[in-house]
Short mmCIF file of C-alpha atoms and ligand atoms in Angstrom, two decimals:
data_model
loop_
_atom_site.label_atom_id
_atom_site.label_comp_id
_atom_site.label_asym_id
_atom_site.label_seq_id
_atom_site.Cartn_x
_atom_site.Cartn_y
_atom_site.Cartn_z
CA UNK A 1 0.00 0.00 0.00
CA UNK A 2 1.18 3.48 -0.79
CA UNK A 3 1.90 5.56 2.27
CA UNK A 4 0.75 9.17 2.24
CA UNK A 5 3.37 11.64 3.46
CA UNK A 6 7.18 11.48 3.65
CA UNK A 7 8.73 8.44 1.98
CA UNK A 8 11.85 8.29 4.15
CA UNK A 9 12.82 9.01 7.72
CA UNK A 10 15.97 10.86 6.71
CA UNK A 11 17.21 12.80 3.68
CA UNK A 12 20.58 14.17 2.54
CA UNK A 13 19.41 17.54 1.30
CA UNK A 14 16.13 19.43 1.35
CA UNK A 15 15.29 22.66 -0.43
CA UNK A 16 13.01 24.79 1.73
CA UNK A 17 10.92 27.60 0.27
CA UNK A 18 11.68 30.20 2.87
CA UNK A 19 9.80 33.42 3.61
CA UNK A 20 11.65 34.33 6.80
CA UNK A 21 8.42 34.16 8.82
CA UNK A 22 7.75 32.09 11.92
CA UNK A 23 6.45 28.97 10.15
CA UNK A 24 9.28 28.50 7.70
CA UNK A 25 11.89 29.53 10.29
CA UNK A 26 10.72 26.80 12.67
CA UNK A 27 10.68 24.50 9.65
CA UNK A 28 14.30 25.23 8.87
CA UNK A 29 15.28 23.85 12.29
CA UNK A 30 12.66 21.12 12.35
CA UNK A 31 13.77 19.66 9.02
CA UNK A 32 17.37 19.48 10.21
CA UNK A 33 16.32 17.81 13.46
CA UNK A 34 13.70 15.47 12.02
CA UNK A 35 15.37 14.31 8.80
CA UNK A 36 19.01 14.90 9.66
CA UNK A 37 19.25 16.82 6.38
CA UNK A 38 21.24 19.72 4.99
CA UNK A 39 18.81 22.55 4.29
CA UNK A 40 19.01 24.83 1.28
CA UNK A 41 16.68 27.82 1.36
CA UNK A 42 15.03 29.79 -1.40
CA UNK A 43 13.19 33.10 -1.26
CA UNK A 44 11.40 34.38 -4.34
CA UNK A 45 11.30 38.11 -4.95
CA UNK A 46 7.91 38.78 -6.51
CA UNK A 47 8.01 42.42 -5.47
CA UNK A 48 6.54 41.71 -2.05
CA UNK A 49 8.55 44.32 -0.20
CA UNK A 50 7.20 47.59 -1.53
CA UNK A 51 8.42 49.39 1.50
CA UNK A 52 11.75 47.80 2.29
CA UNK A 53 14.12 46.12 -0.19
CA UNK A 54 16.67 45.36 2.56
CA UNK A 55 14.23 42.76 3.85
CA UNK A 56 15.70 40.13 1.49
CA UNK A 57 19.14 40.53 3.05
CA UNK A 58 17.64 40.06 6.50
CA UNK A 59 15.87 36.90 5.35
CA UNK A 60 19.12 35.53 3.97
CA UNK A 61 20.98 36.26 7.19
CA UNK A 62 18.25 34.66 9.22
CA UNK A 63 18.39 31.53 7.06
CA UNK A 64 22.15 31.17 7.61
CA UNK A 65 21.77 31.82 11.35
CA UNK A 66 19.27 29.00 11.56
CA UNK A 67 21.64 26.60 9.85
CA UNK A 68 20.92 26.80 6.13
CA UNK A 69 23.88 25.56 4.06
CA UNK A 70 23.05 27.75 1.08
CA UNK A 71 20.45 30.45 0.46
CA UNK A 72 19.01 31.67 -2.81
CA UNK A 73 17.14 34.95 -3.31
CA UNK A 74 15.85 35.08 -6.86
CA UNK A 75 14.46 38.22 -8.43
CA UNK A 76 11.44 37.03 -10.40
CA UNK A 77 9.63 40.35 -10.70
CA UNK A 78 10.00 40.80 -14.43
CA UNK A 79 9.01 37.29 -15.40
CA UNK A 80 6.17 37.41 -12.86
CA UNK A 81 4.78 40.48 -14.57
CA UNK A 82 5.26 39.31 -18.16
CA UNK A 83 4.27 35.67 -17.91
CA UNK A 84 1.84 35.60 -15.01
CA UNK A 85 0.34 39.03 -14.32
CA UNK A 86 -0.14 40.13 -17.92
CA UNK A 87 -1.98 36.91 -18.84
CA UNK A 88 -4.19 37.48 -15.77
CA UNK A 89 -4.99 40.98 -17.02
CA UNK A 90 -5.75 39.68 -20.52
CA UNK A 91 -8.09 37.10 -18.99
CA UNK A 92 -9.73 39.76 -16.78
CA UNK A 93 -8.89 37.31 -14.00
CA UNK A 94 -11.20 37.96 -11.08
CA UNK A 95 -12.00 34.75 -9.20
CA UNK A 96 -15.71 34.61 -8.41
CA UNK A 97 -15.86 38.09 -9.88
CA UNK A 98 -13.87 39.52 -6.98
CA UNK A 99 -10.32 38.28 -6.27
CA UNK A 100 -7.62 39.15 -8.86
CA UNK A 101 -5.51 36.00 -8.28
CA UNK A 102 -2.53 37.90 -6.86
CA UNK A 103 -1.31 35.02 -4.70
CA UNK A 104 -2.61 32.32 -7.02
CA UNK A 105 -0.54 33.19 -10.08
CA UNK A 106 2.66 33.67 -8.09
CA UNK A 107 2.77 30.09 -6.85
CA UNK A 108 3.45 28.19 -10.09
CA UNK A 109 6.37 30.53 -10.80
CA UNK A 110 7.83 29.88 -7.34
CA UNK A 111 7.39 26.14 -7.90
CA UNK A 112 9.17 26.22 -11.26
CA UNK A 113 12.07 28.21 -9.81
CA UNK A 114 12.35 25.76 -6.90
CA UNK A 115 12.66 22.90 -9.39
CA UNK A 116 15.49 24.78 -11.18
CA UNK A 117 17.41 25.28 -7.94
CA UNK A 118 16.80 21.70 -6.81
CA UNK A 119 18.11 20.33 -10.11
CA UNK A 120 21.14 22.60 -10.01
CA UNK A 121 22.01 21.47 -6.47
CA UNK A 122 21.11 17.81 -6.99
CA UNK A 123 18.30 18.00 -4.42
CA UNK A 124 15.39 15.58 -4.64
CA UNK A 125 13.22 16.84 -1.81
CA UNK A 126 11.47 20.18 -1.63
CA UNK A 127 9.60 21.50 1.42
CA UNK A 128 7.22 24.42 1.77
CA UNK A 129 5.21 26.12 4.48
CA UNK A 130 1.68 25.51 3.24
CA UNK A 131 -0.93 23.96 5.49
CA UNK A 132 -3.10 21.12 4.25
CA UNK A 133 -6.13 23.41 4.08
CA UNK A 134 -5.36 26.05 1.48
CA UNK A 135 -4.95 26.47 -2.27
CA UNK A 136 -1.24 27.27 -2.29
CA UNK A 137 -0.22 23.67 -1.59
CA UNK A 138 -2.11 22.54 -4.69
CA UNK A 139 -0.51 25.23 -6.84
CA UNK A 140 3.02 24.45 -5.67
CA UNK A 141 2.82 20.67 -5.55
CA UNK A 142 1.09 20.28 -8.90
CA UNK A 143 3.58 22.53 -10.68
CA UNK A 144 6.62 20.92 -9.04
CA UNK A 145 5.48 17.37 -9.73
CA UNK A 146 4.65 18.25 -13.35
CA UNK A 147 8.10 19.75 -13.98
CA UNK A 148 10.00 17.17 -11.94
CA UNK A 149 8.06 13.98 -11.15
CA UNK A 150 11.11 12.60 -9.33
CA UNK A 151 11.04 15.33 -6.68
CA UNK A 152 9.34 14.59 -3.38
CA UNK A 153 7.39 17.44 -1.79
CA UNK A 154 7.24 17.68 2.00
CA UNK A 155 4.68 19.73 3.93
CA UNK A 156 5.97 20.00 7.50
CA UNK A 157 2.88 21.98 8.54
CA UNK A 158 0.95 18.73 8.06
CA UNK A 159 3.62 16.52 9.63
CA UNK A 160 4.48 18.33 12.82
CA UNK A 161 0.94 19.08 13.91
CA UNK A 162 1.94 22.08 16.06
CA UNK A 163 -0.53 24.82 16.86
CA UNK A 164 0.58 28.44 16.77
CA UNK A 165 1.21 28.42 20.55
CA UNK A 166 3.39 25.29 20.32
CA UNK A 167 5.27 26.78 17.40
CA UNK A 168 6.11 29.86 19.44
CA UNK A 169 7.34 27.64 22.30
CA UNK A 170 9.40 25.61 19.80
CA UNK A 171 10.88 28.85 18.41
CA UNK A 172 11.75 30.18 21.88
CA UNK A 173 13.48 26.93 22.84
CA UNK A 174 15.70 27.12 19.76
CA UNK A 175 16.42 30.85 19.71
CA UNK A 176 14.41 31.39 16.55
CA UNK A 177 13.63 35.11 16.47
CA UNK A 178 9.93 35.88 16.66
CA UNK A 179 8.89 39.14 14.99
CA UNK A 180 8.33 41.79 17.68
CA UNK A 181 4.95 42.79 16.33
CA UNK A 182 2.88 39.79 17.29
CA UNK A 183 1.62 38.86 13.81
CA UNK A 184 -1.99 37.94 14.09
CA UNK A 185 -2.65 37.44 10.42
CA UNK A 186 -1.30 35.06 7.82
CA UNK A 187 -0.34 37.30 4.94
CA UNK A 188 1.03 36.95 1.45
CA UNK A 189 2.40 39.81 -0.63
CA UNK A 190 3.63 40.44 -4.11
CA UNK A 191 3.52 43.15 -6.79
CA UNK A 192 -0.07 42.36 -7.63
CA UNK A 193 -1.56 42.31 -4.15
CA UNK A 194 -1.61 41.47 -0.48
CA UNK A 195 -3.83 38.90 1.21
CA UNK A 196 -4.54 38.56 4.91
CA UNK A 197 -6.36 35.78 6.72
CA UNK A 198 -6.70 34.16 10.22
CA UNK A 199 -7.54 35.59 13.65
CA UNK A 200 -10.64 37.82 13.71
CA UNK A 201 -10.83 37.63 9.91
CA UNK A 202 -12.09 34.06 10.35
CA UNK A 203 -15.38 35.53 11.60
CA UNK A 204 -17.30 36.52 8.50
CA UNK A 205 -19.99 38.31 10.51
CA UNK A 206 -17.43 40.91 11.68
CA UNK A 207 -16.02 43.65 9.43
CA UNK A 208 -12.24 43.23 8.88
CA UNK A 209 -10.45 45.54 11.34
CA UNK A 210 -8.17 48.28 10.08
CA UNK A 211 -5.05 46.56 11.45
CA UNK A 212 -5.48 43.79 8.86
CA UNK A 213 -4.61 46.35 6.18
CA UNK A 214 -1.08 47.53 5.59
CA UNK A 215 -0.93 49.25 2.26
CA UNK A 216 -3.92 51.40 1.56
CA UNK A 217 -5.66 54.45 2.99
CA UNK A 218 -9.17 54.06 4.35
CA UNK A 219 -11.54 55.38 1.68
CA UNK A 220 -12.99 57.83 4.20
CA UNK A 221 -9.49 59.27 4.78
CA UNK A 222 -8.61 59.38 1.07
CA UNK A 223 -8.22 62.77 -0.69
CA UNK A 224 -11.41 64.80 -1.13
CA UNK A 225 -10.51 65.48 -4.75
CA UNK A 226 -10.66 62.75 -7.42
CA UNK A 227 -7.55 61.86 -9.40
CA UNK A 228 -7.58 60.76 -13.03
CA UNK A 229 -5.12 58.35 -14.56
CA UNK A 230 -4.83 57.07 -18.12
CA UNK A 231 -3.55 53.57 -18.80
CA UNK A 232 -2.25 52.67 -22.24
CA UNK A 233 -2.63 49.14 -23.54
CA UNK A 234 -0.97 47.36 -26.43
CA UNK A 235 -2.38 43.99 -27.44
CA UNK A 236 -3.98 43.76 -24.03
CA UNK A 237 -0.79 44.48 -22.06
CA UNK A 238 -0.56 47.67 -20.00
CA UNK A 239 2.41 49.59 -21.41
CA UNK A 240 2.02 53.19 -20.33
CA UNK A 241 0.67 55.49 -17.65
CA UNK A 242 -0.55 59.01 -18.34
CA UNK A 243 1.09 58.95 -21.75
CA UNK A 244 4.48 57.76 -20.54
CA UNK A 245 5.72 54.35 -21.70
CA UNK A 246 6.73 52.12 -18.81
CA UNK A 247 7.95 48.61 -18.13
CA UNK A 248 5.41 46.38 -16.41
CA UNK A 249 7.03 46.40 -12.97
CA UNK A 250 7.23 50.20 -12.81
CA UNK A 251 3.73 50.62 -14.16
CA UNK A 252 2.22 48.30 -11.57
CA UNK A 253 4.18 50.03 -8.81
CA UNK A 254 2.97 53.47 -9.91
CA UNK A 255 -0.67 52.44 -10.19
CA UNK A 256 -0.32 50.67 -6.84
CA UNK A 257 0.88 53.86 -5.18
CA UNK A 258 -1.86 56.05 -6.60
CA UNK A 259 -4.49 53.38 -5.89
CA UNK A 260 -3.38 53.02 -2.25
CA UNK A 261 -3.66 56.77 -1.76
CA UNK A 262 -7.29 56.68 -2.89
CA UNK A 263 -8.22 53.58 -0.89
CA UNK A 264 -8.88 51.43 -3.96
CA UNK A 265 -8.98 47.61 -3.99
CA UNK A 266 -9.75 46.73 -0.37
CA UNK A 267 -11.59 43.51 -0.79
CA UNK A 268 -13.28 41.13 1.57
CA UNK A 269 -14.46 37.86 0.12
CA UNK A 270 -16.32 34.75 1.21
CA UNK A 271 -14.27 32.49 -1.01
CA UNK A 272 -14.68 28.93 -2.28
CA UNK A 273 -11.31 27.25 -2.00
CA UNK A 274 -10.25 24.55 -4.43
CA UNK A 275 -10.01 22.10 -1.57
CA UNK A 276 -13.69 22.56 -0.77
CA UNK A 277 -13.60 24.86 2.24
CA UNK A 278 -15.40 28.16 2.28
CA UNK A 279 -13.15 30.77 3.81
CA UNK A 280 -13.21 34.46 4.57
CA UNK A 281 -10.37 36.20 2.75
CA UNK A 282 -9.28 39.82 2.64
CA UNK A 283 -7.09 41.58 0.11
CA UNK A 284 -5.47 44.86 -0.81
CA UNK A 285 -5.16 44.83 -4.58
CA UNK A 286 -5.26 48.42 -5.87
CA UNK A 287 -3.16 48.01 -9.03
CA UNK A 288 -4.76 44.71 -10.00
CA UNK A 289 -8.29 46.03 -9.74
CA UNK A 290 -7.64 49.30 -11.55
CA UNK A 291 -5.75 47.68 -14.42
CA UNK A 292 -8.17 44.77 -14.90
CA UNK A 293 -11.12 47.14 -14.87
CA UNK A 294 -9.48 49.35 -17.48
CA UNK A 295 -8.49 46.37 -19.63
CA UNK A 296 -11.95 44.87 -19.54
CA UNK A 297 -13.48 48.14 -20.63
CA UNK A 298 -11.14 48.57 -23.57
CA UNK A 299 -11.59 44.96 -24.65
CA UNK A 300 -15.35 45.36 -24.59
CA UNK A 301 -15.03 48.47 -26.75
CA UNK A 302 -13.08 46.76 -29.53
CA UNK A 303 -14.93 43.42 -29.54
CA UNK A 304 -18.29 42.43 -30.94
CA UNK A 305 -21.15 41.48 -28.67
CA UNK A 306 -20.56 37.82 -29.58
CA UNK A 307 -16.85 38.00 -28.84
CA UNK A 308 -17.55 39.71 -25.52
CA UNK A 309 -20.08 37.11 -24.50
CA UNK A 310 -17.82 34.15 -25.33
CA UNK A 311 -14.73 35.85 -23.90
CA UNK A 312 -16.38 36.11 -20.49
CA UNK A 313 -16.92 32.32 -20.50
CA UNK A 314 -13.29 31.70 -21.47
CA UNK A 315 -12.08 34.21 -18.86
CA UNK A 316 -14.00 32.49 -16.12
CA UNK A 317 -12.62 29.08 -17.11
CA UNK A 318 -9.05 30.43 -17.26
CA UNK A 319 -9.48 32.11 -13.88
CA UNK A 320 -10.76 28.95 -12.20
CA UNK A 321 -7.91 26.92 -13.66
CA UNK A 322 -5.35 29.43 -12.35
CA UNK A 323 -7.06 29.66 -8.97
CA UNK A 324 -7.27 25.88 -8.61
CA UNK A 325 -3.53 25.61 -9.22
CA UNK A 326 -3.77 23.82 -12.57
CA UNK A 327 -1.34 26.22 -14.23
CA UNK A 328 0.34 23.34 -16.06
CA UNK A 329 -2.88 22.00 -17.56
CA UNK A 330 -2.79 22.16 -21.38
CA UNK A 331 -6.27 23.66 -21.27
CA UNK A 332 -4.60 26.91 -20.21
CA UNK A 333 -2.61 27.01 -23.48
CA UNK A 334 -5.78 26.43 -25.48
CA UNK A 335 -7.71 29.10 -23.63
CA UNK A 336 -4.80 31.52 -23.95
CA UNK A 337 -4.70 30.97 -27.71
CA UNK A 338 -8.22 32.39 -27.81
CA UNK A 339 -7.50 35.09 -25.22
CA UNK A 340 -4.44 36.29 -27.14
CA UNK A 341 -6.31 36.28 -30.45
CA UNK A 342 -8.95 38.56 -28.93
CA UNK A 343 -6.31 40.76 -27.33
CA UNK A 344 -4.57 41.48 -30.65
CA UNK A 345 -6.84 44.50 -31.02
CA UNK A 346 -6.94 45.59 -27.37
CA UNK A 347 -4.75 48.61 -28.06
CA UNK A 348 -5.65 52.09 -26.87
CA UNK A 349 -6.09 54.02 -23.67
CA UNK A 350 -8.51 54.12 -20.77
CA UNK A 351 -9.11 56.98 -18.38
CA UNK A 352 -9.96 55.99 -14.81
CA UNK A 353 -11.28 58.24 -12.07
CA UNK A 354 -10.10 57.37 -8.57
CA UNK A 355 -12.06 58.70 -5.65
CA UNK A 356 -12.54 57.49 -2.08
CA UNK A 357 -12.22 53.77 -2.68
CA UNK A 358 -13.81 53.76 -6.09
CA UNK A 359 -12.12 53.30 -9.45
CA UNK A 360 -14.42 54.15 -12.30
CA UNK A 361 -13.66 54.05 -16.00
CA UNK A 362 -14.80 57.35 -17.46
CA UNK A 363 -13.39 57.37 -21.01
CA UNK A 364 -11.57 55.18 -23.55
CA UNK A 365 -9.95 55.55 -26.97
CA UNK A 366 -8.88 53.01 -29.57
CA UNK A 367 -8.51 52.99 -33.32
CA UNK A 368 -10.11 49.52 -33.26
CA UNK A 369 -13.24 50.56 -31.34
CA UNK A 370 -16.44 49.18 -32.88
CA UNK A 371 -18.27 52.38 -32.27
CA UNK A 372 -19.43 54.75 -34.96
CA UNK A 373 -20.57 58.16 -33.83
CA UNK A 374 -22.32 58.63 -37.19
CA UNK A 375 -24.46 55.60 -36.56
CA UNK A 376 -24.96 55.98 -32.82
CA UNK A 377 -25.72 59.69 -32.58
CA UNK A 378 -29.22 60.94 -31.78
CA UNK A 379 -28.57 64.05 -33.90
CA UNK A 380 -30.52 64.30 -37.18
CA UNK A 381 -27.40 63.82 -39.29
CA UNK A 382 -27.11 60.13 -38.27
CA UNK A 383 -26.59 57.71 -41.15
CA UNK A 384 -28.53 54.98 -39.33
CA UNK A 385 -31.78 54.22 -41.18
CA UNK A 386 -34.36 53.91 -38.41
CA UNK A 387 -37.02 52.60 -40.77
CA UNK A 388 -35.20 49.26 -40.83
CA UNK A 389 -36.69 48.67 -37.38
CA UNK A 390 -40.08 47.94 -38.97
CA UNK A 391 -38.54 44.86 -40.58
CA UNK A 392 -36.01 43.91 -37.92
CA UNK A 393 -38.03 43.80 -34.73
CA UNK A 394 -40.79 41.42 -35.95
CA UNK A 395 -38.11 38.93 -36.93
CA UNK A 396 -35.85 39.45 -33.93
CA UNK A 397 -38.76 39.03 -31.48
CA UNK A 398 -40.49 36.20 -33.41
CA UNK A 399 -39.64 33.21 -31.21
CA UNK A 400 -40.03 35.05 -27.96
CA UNK A 401 -43.51 36.23 -28.94
CA UNK A 402 -44.47 32.71 -29.98
CA UNK A 403 -43.10 31.31 -26.75
CA UNK A 404 -45.11 33.82 -24.77
CA UNK A 405 -48.35 32.82 -26.55
CA UNK A 406 -47.65 29.12 -25.89
CA UNK A 407 -47.01 29.84 -22.21
CA UNK A 408 -50.36 31.65 -21.94
CA UNK A 409 -52.09 28.67 -23.60
CA UNK A 410 -50.51 26.31 -21.08
CA UNK A 411 -51.68 28.48 -18.17
CA UNK A 412 -55.28 28.49 -19.55
CA UNK A 413 -55.22 24.69 -19.90
CA UNK A 414 -53.94 24.27 -16.34
CA UNK A 415 -56.82 26.41 -15.02
CA UNK A 416 -59.44 24.14 -16.65
N1 LIG B 501 -7.14 32.81 -0.80
C1 LIG B 501 -6.09 33.36 -1.61
C2 LIG B 501 -5.66 32.35 -2.63
O1 LIG B 501 -5.90 31.20 -2.46
C3 LIG B 501 -4.96 33.90 -0.78
C4 LIG B 501 -4.08 32.91 -0.13
C5 LIG B 501 -3.10 33.61 0.74
N2 LIG B 501 -2.05 32.78 1.21
C6 LIG B 501 -1.48 32.98 2.39
N3 LIG B 501 -0.51 32.18 2.67
N4 LIG B 501 -1.87 33.89 3.24
O2 LIG B 501 -5.08 32.72 -3.62
#
């Protein structure tokens, strides 16, 4: 019979995906003690430290202090933006119409990079800090096992069965530094957003307290004057802000900053996890929300009604696949072939008004817009021949009228 969980009781080398937080710091020690292994550590830079770039040096130092034999910090910002965030924008990726996948699309990239490091160092076991209850474990494990079936993935959070209180005791006994601000929330950050869960946030009947937010201004404290920004798109990718061309990382950072100031993108969500649990999640995703909103508007402007209707079905399917951690599934390539075809004409600009927590598209321009002022105008000069309505409506409404008459007949018969 196949045993679930670790295959061996000791290992030579383990690569640990290390964030520097309490869980993975305890893990660094625990893996050495439990499996008698040499621990390599890896921290992915997905732009999570908006405020403090020196944080990565601290994480590295901490890893070595806790006994890591070699630490990797890998800057993945550019590839994250180009190959993960831009496709999310082109798919208008809002899970259940609300959550812009900020954590979800980062995980496969981290998994792929972990495989690269493991192969380079001849490591066959990878460990990460996910619990057995969330989505991130699915995203990491599925990607890693697809790229390297020979690699074993360990989840110490499942194995050690320590509660938060026991973890803190474990950390104190082994001189593992515990952050001075007693972190109540489990958070995840990258360029595209910040998520926070746990503690009081687990009570969906209570509004998320202000201390669960770190990035953005409360809408009620945001400036009393609206601010307008214009985002330029080329083939569905955001390429410029207020007329200035910009690389993706800088553009997202700029929009993030302006969005935070106006209290945009503070989301609370009763979410359906892939694993089947319903959970209360909260996010700060200013840049993601503003850019996706703008993209969706421009796309709608240049596409036909039929394209728009089908695109929303494809978008939803793509979004669920990404959320569920099936990044490697070939269905994604097929859906993206369609998404990219549609996005060939999503070139132009969108003006967004930001005001007290609200981002509203107020204008758009594109040379591919399927809008003709001559046809649409209510002025007398319009070239639209209104008399065509006399022929069009009887045909367009034919089946619905017939259906209505049949329904009435049925109701009469039921009365008798
Ligand atoms: N519910 C979100 C998702 O599945 C956020 C997960 C956040 N992860 C975390 N470790 N706090 O994408």
